Coordinates of C-alpha atoms and ligand atoms in Angstrom, one line a residue:
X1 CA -12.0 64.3 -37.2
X2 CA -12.2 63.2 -33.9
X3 CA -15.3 60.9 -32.7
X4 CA -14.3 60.6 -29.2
X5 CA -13.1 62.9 -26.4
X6 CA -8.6 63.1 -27.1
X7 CA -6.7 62.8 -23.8
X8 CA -5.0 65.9 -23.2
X9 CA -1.0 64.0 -23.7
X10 CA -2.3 63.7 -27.2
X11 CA -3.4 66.9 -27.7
X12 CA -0.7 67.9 -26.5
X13 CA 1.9 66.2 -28.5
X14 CA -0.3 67.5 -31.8
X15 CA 2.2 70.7 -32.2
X16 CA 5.2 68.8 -32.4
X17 CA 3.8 66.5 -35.2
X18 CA 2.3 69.1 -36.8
X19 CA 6.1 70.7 -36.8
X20 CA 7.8 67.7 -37.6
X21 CA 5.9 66.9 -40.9
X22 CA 6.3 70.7 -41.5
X23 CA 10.1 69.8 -41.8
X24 CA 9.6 67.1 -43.9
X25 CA 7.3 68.8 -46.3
X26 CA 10.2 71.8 -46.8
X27 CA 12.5 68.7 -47.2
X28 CA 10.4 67.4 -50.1
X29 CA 9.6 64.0 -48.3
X30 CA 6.0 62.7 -49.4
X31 CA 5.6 59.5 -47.6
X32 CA 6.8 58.2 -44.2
X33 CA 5.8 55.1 -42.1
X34 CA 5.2 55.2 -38.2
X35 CA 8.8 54.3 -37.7
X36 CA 10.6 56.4 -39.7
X37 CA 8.6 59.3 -38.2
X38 CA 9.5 58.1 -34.4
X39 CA 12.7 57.7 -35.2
X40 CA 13.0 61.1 -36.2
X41 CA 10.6 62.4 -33.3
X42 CA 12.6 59.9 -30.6
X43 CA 9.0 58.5 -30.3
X44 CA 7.7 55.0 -30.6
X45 CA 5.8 54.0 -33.5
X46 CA 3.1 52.3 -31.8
X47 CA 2.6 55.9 -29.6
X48 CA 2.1 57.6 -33.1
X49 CA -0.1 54.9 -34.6
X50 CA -1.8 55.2 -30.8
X51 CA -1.9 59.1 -31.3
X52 CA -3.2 59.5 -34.9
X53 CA -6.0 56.9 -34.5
X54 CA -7.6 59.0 -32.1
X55 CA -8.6 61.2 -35.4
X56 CA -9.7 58.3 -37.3
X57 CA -6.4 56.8 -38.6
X58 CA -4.4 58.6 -41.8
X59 CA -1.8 55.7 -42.1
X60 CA -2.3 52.7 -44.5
X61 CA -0.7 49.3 -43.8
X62 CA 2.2 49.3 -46.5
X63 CA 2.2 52.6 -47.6
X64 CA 2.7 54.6 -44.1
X65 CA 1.7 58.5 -44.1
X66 CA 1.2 61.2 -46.9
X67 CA 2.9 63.5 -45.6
X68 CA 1.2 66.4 -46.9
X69 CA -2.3 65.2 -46.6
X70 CA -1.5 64.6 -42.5
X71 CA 0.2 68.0 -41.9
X72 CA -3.0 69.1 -43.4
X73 CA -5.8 67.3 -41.3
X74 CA -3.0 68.0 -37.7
X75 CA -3.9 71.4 -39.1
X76 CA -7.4 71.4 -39.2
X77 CA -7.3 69.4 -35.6
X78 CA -5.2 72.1 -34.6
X79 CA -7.5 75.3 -36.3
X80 CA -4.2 76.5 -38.0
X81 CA -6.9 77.1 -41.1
X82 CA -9.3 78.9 -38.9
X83 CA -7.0 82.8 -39.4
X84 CA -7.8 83.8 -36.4
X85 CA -7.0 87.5 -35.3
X86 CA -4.7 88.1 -32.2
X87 CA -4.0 91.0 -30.1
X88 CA -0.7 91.5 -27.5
X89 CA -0.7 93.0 -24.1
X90 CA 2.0 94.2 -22.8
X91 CA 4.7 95.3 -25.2
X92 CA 8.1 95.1 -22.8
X93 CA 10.8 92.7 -23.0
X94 CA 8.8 89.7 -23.4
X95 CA 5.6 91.3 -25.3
X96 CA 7.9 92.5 -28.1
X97 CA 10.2 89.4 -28.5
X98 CA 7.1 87.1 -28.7
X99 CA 5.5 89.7 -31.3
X100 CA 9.0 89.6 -33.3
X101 CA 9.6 85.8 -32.6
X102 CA 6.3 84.3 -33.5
X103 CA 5.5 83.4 -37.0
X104 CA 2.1 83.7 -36.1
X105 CA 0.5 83.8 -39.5
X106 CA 1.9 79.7 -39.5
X107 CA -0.4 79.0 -37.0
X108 CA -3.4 80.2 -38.8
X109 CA -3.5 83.7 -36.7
X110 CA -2.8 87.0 -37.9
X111 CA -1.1 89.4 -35.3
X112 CA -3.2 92.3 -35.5
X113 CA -2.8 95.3 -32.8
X114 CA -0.2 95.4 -29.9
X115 CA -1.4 97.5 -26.6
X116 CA 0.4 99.0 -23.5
X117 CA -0.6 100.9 -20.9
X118 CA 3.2 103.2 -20.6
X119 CA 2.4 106.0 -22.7
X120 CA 6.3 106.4 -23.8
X121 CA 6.3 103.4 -26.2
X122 CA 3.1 103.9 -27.7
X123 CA 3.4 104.3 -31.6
X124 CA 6.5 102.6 -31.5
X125 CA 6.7 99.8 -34.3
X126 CA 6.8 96.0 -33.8
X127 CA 6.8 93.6 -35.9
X128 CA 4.8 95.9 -38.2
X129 CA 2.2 97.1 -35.8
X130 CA 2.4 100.2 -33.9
X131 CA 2.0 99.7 -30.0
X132 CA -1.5 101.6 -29.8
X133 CA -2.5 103.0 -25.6
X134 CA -4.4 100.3 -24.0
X135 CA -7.2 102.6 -23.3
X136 CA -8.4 102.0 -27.0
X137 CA -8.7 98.5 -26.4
X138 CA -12.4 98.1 -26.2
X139 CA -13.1 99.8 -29.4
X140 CA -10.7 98.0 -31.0
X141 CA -12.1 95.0 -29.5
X142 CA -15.5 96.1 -30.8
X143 CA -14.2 96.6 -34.7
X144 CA -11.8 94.5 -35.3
X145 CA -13.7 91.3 -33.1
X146 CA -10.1 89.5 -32.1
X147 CA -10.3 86.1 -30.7
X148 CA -7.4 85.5 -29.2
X149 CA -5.4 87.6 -26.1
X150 CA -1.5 87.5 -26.0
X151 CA -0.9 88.7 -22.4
X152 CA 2.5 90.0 -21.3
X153 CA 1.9 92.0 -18.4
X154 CA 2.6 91.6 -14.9
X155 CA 1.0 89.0 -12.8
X156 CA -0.9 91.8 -10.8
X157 CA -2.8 93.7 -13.7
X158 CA -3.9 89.9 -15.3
X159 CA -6.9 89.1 -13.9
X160 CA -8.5 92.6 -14.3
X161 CA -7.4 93.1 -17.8
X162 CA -8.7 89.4 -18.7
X163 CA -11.8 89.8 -17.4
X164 CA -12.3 93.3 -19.6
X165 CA -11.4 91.3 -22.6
X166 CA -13.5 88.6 -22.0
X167 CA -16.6 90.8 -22.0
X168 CA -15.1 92.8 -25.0
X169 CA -15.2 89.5 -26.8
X170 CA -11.9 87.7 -26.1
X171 CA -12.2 83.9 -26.3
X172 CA -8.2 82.1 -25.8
X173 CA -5.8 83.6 -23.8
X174 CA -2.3 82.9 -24.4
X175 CA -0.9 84.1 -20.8
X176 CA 2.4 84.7 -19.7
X177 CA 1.7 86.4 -16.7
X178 CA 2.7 84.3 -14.3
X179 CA -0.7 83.9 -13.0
X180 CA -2.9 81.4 -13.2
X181 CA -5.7 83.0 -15.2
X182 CA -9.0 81.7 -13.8
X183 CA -11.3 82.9 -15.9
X184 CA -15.1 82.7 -14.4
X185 CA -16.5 82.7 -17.8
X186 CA -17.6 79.3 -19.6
X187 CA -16.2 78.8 -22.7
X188 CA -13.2 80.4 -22.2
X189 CA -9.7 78.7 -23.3
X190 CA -6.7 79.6 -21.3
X191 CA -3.3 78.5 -22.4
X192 CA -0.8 79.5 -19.4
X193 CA 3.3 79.4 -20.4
X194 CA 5.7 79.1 -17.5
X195 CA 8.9 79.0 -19.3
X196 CA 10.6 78.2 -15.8
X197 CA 8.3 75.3 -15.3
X198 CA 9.8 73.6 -18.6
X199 CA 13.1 74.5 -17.1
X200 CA 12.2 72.4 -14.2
X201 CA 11.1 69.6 -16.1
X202 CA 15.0 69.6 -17.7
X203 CA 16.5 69.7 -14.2
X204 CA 13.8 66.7 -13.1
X205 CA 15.5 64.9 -16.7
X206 CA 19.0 65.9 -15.6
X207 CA 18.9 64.9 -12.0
X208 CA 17.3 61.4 -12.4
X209 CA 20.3 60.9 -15.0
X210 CA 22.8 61.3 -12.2
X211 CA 20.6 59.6 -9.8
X212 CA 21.2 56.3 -12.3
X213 CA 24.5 57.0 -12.9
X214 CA 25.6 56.9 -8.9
Ligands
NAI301 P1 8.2 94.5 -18.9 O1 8.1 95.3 -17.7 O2 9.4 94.7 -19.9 O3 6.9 94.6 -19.8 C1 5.6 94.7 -19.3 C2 4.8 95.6 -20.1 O4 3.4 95.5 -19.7 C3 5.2 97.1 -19.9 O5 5.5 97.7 -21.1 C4 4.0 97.7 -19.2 O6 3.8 99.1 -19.5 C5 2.8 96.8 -19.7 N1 1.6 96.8 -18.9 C6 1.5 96.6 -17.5 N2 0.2 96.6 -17.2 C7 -0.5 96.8 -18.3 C8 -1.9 96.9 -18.5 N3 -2.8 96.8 -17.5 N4 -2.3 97.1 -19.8 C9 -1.4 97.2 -20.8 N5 0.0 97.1 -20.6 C10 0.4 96.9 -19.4 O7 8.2 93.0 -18.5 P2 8.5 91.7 -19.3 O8 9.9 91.3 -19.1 O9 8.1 91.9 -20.7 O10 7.6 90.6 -18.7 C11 6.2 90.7 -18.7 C12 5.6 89.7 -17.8 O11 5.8 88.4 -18.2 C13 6.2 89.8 -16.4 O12 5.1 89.6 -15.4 C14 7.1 88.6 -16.3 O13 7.2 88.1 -15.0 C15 6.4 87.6 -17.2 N6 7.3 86.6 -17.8 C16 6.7 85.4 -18.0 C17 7.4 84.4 -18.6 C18 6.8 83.0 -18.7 O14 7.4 82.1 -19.0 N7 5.5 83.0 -18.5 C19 8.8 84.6 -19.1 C20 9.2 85.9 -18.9 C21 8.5 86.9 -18.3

């Protein structure tokens, strides 16, 4: 585990390892050396040796990575063995296709109550759960203890809504509200996805491409 503070580019890149040797495991590959595994990850093999001795090292000169036993410890790093419980806010467009569309349970979380404030979709199933009025959200909160917010609502109800959940026990936010979160709590962890910001970052790829090539 790690000794020292991690630089957020290599916490960040984690994931994608941790999904890459995913891939290899279901492909029944046990073993694979720093540059087999950048060649597969269009990396560099001294940027993973770089990355994965930050947590003390797995690789062995000659023999390269067990697969397995690194997906493993990423995993651990990562708290995919932690099962932590989840809740969704908002349960419109996005809400539902992130409830359908993440396999959350691979990512050591369960999934477990959906919430929206439009009475006409409550009881309505997704993904196994029925959406429940977000009115019973703080004793739900106060049963079932989740950890972890999925917010899908718009930008203008965030803030409020985050700051109920925080005192009702809420410690990550996974936000899609196009707002900033600024949580004034301590000890708070705030994860904000701008799917048009990574769109931005494939423009930035495309246009210095054409840039070179005039
Ligand atoms: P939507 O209108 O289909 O769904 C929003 C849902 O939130 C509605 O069912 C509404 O009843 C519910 N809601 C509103 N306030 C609430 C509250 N205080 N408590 C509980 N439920 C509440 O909208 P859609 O398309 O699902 O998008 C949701 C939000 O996500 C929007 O603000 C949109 O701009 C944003 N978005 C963000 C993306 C990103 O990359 N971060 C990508 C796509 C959408």
């Amino acid at each position: 585990m790690p000794k020292e503070v991690i630089s957020s580019s290599v916490i960040k890149r984690l994931p994608r390892y941790y999904r890459f040797l995913g891939e290899l495991i279901k492909q029944g590959v046990t073993r694979i050396s720093s540059r087999e595994l950048s060649e597969k990850m269009c990396s560099t093999a001294s940027q993973i040796r770089q990355d994965l001795n930050c947590f003390g090292g797995f690789g062995q000169q000659g023999y390269g990575y067990n697969v397995l036993e690194l997906h493993e410890e990423i995993g651990k790093i990562l708290g995919v063995d932690r099962n932590y419980k989840a809740i969704l806010i908002g349960a419109g467009n996005l809400g539902k296709a992130i409830a359908l569309h993440i396999d959350f349970s691979k990512r050591g979380c369960s999934l477990i109550g959906i919430f929206d404030s439009n009475s006409s979709i409550w009881g309505q199933d997704v993904a196994g759960i029925k959406i429940s009025p977000a009115s019973e959200l703080d004793s739900f909160c106060l049963s079932e203890k989740p950890e972890i917010a999925v917010l899908c609502i718009p930008k203008q109800n965030a803030q409020q809504i985050a700051n109920r959940l925080v005192n009702l026990g809420i410690k990550a936010f996974w936000n899609f509200s196009h707002y900033d979160l600024r949580i004034d709590y301590k000890e708070i962890v705030v994860e904000n996805v701008h799917l048009g910001d990574s769109f931005l970052t494939l423009t930035y790829g495309l246009t210095t491409l054409i840039n070179k090539a005039q």
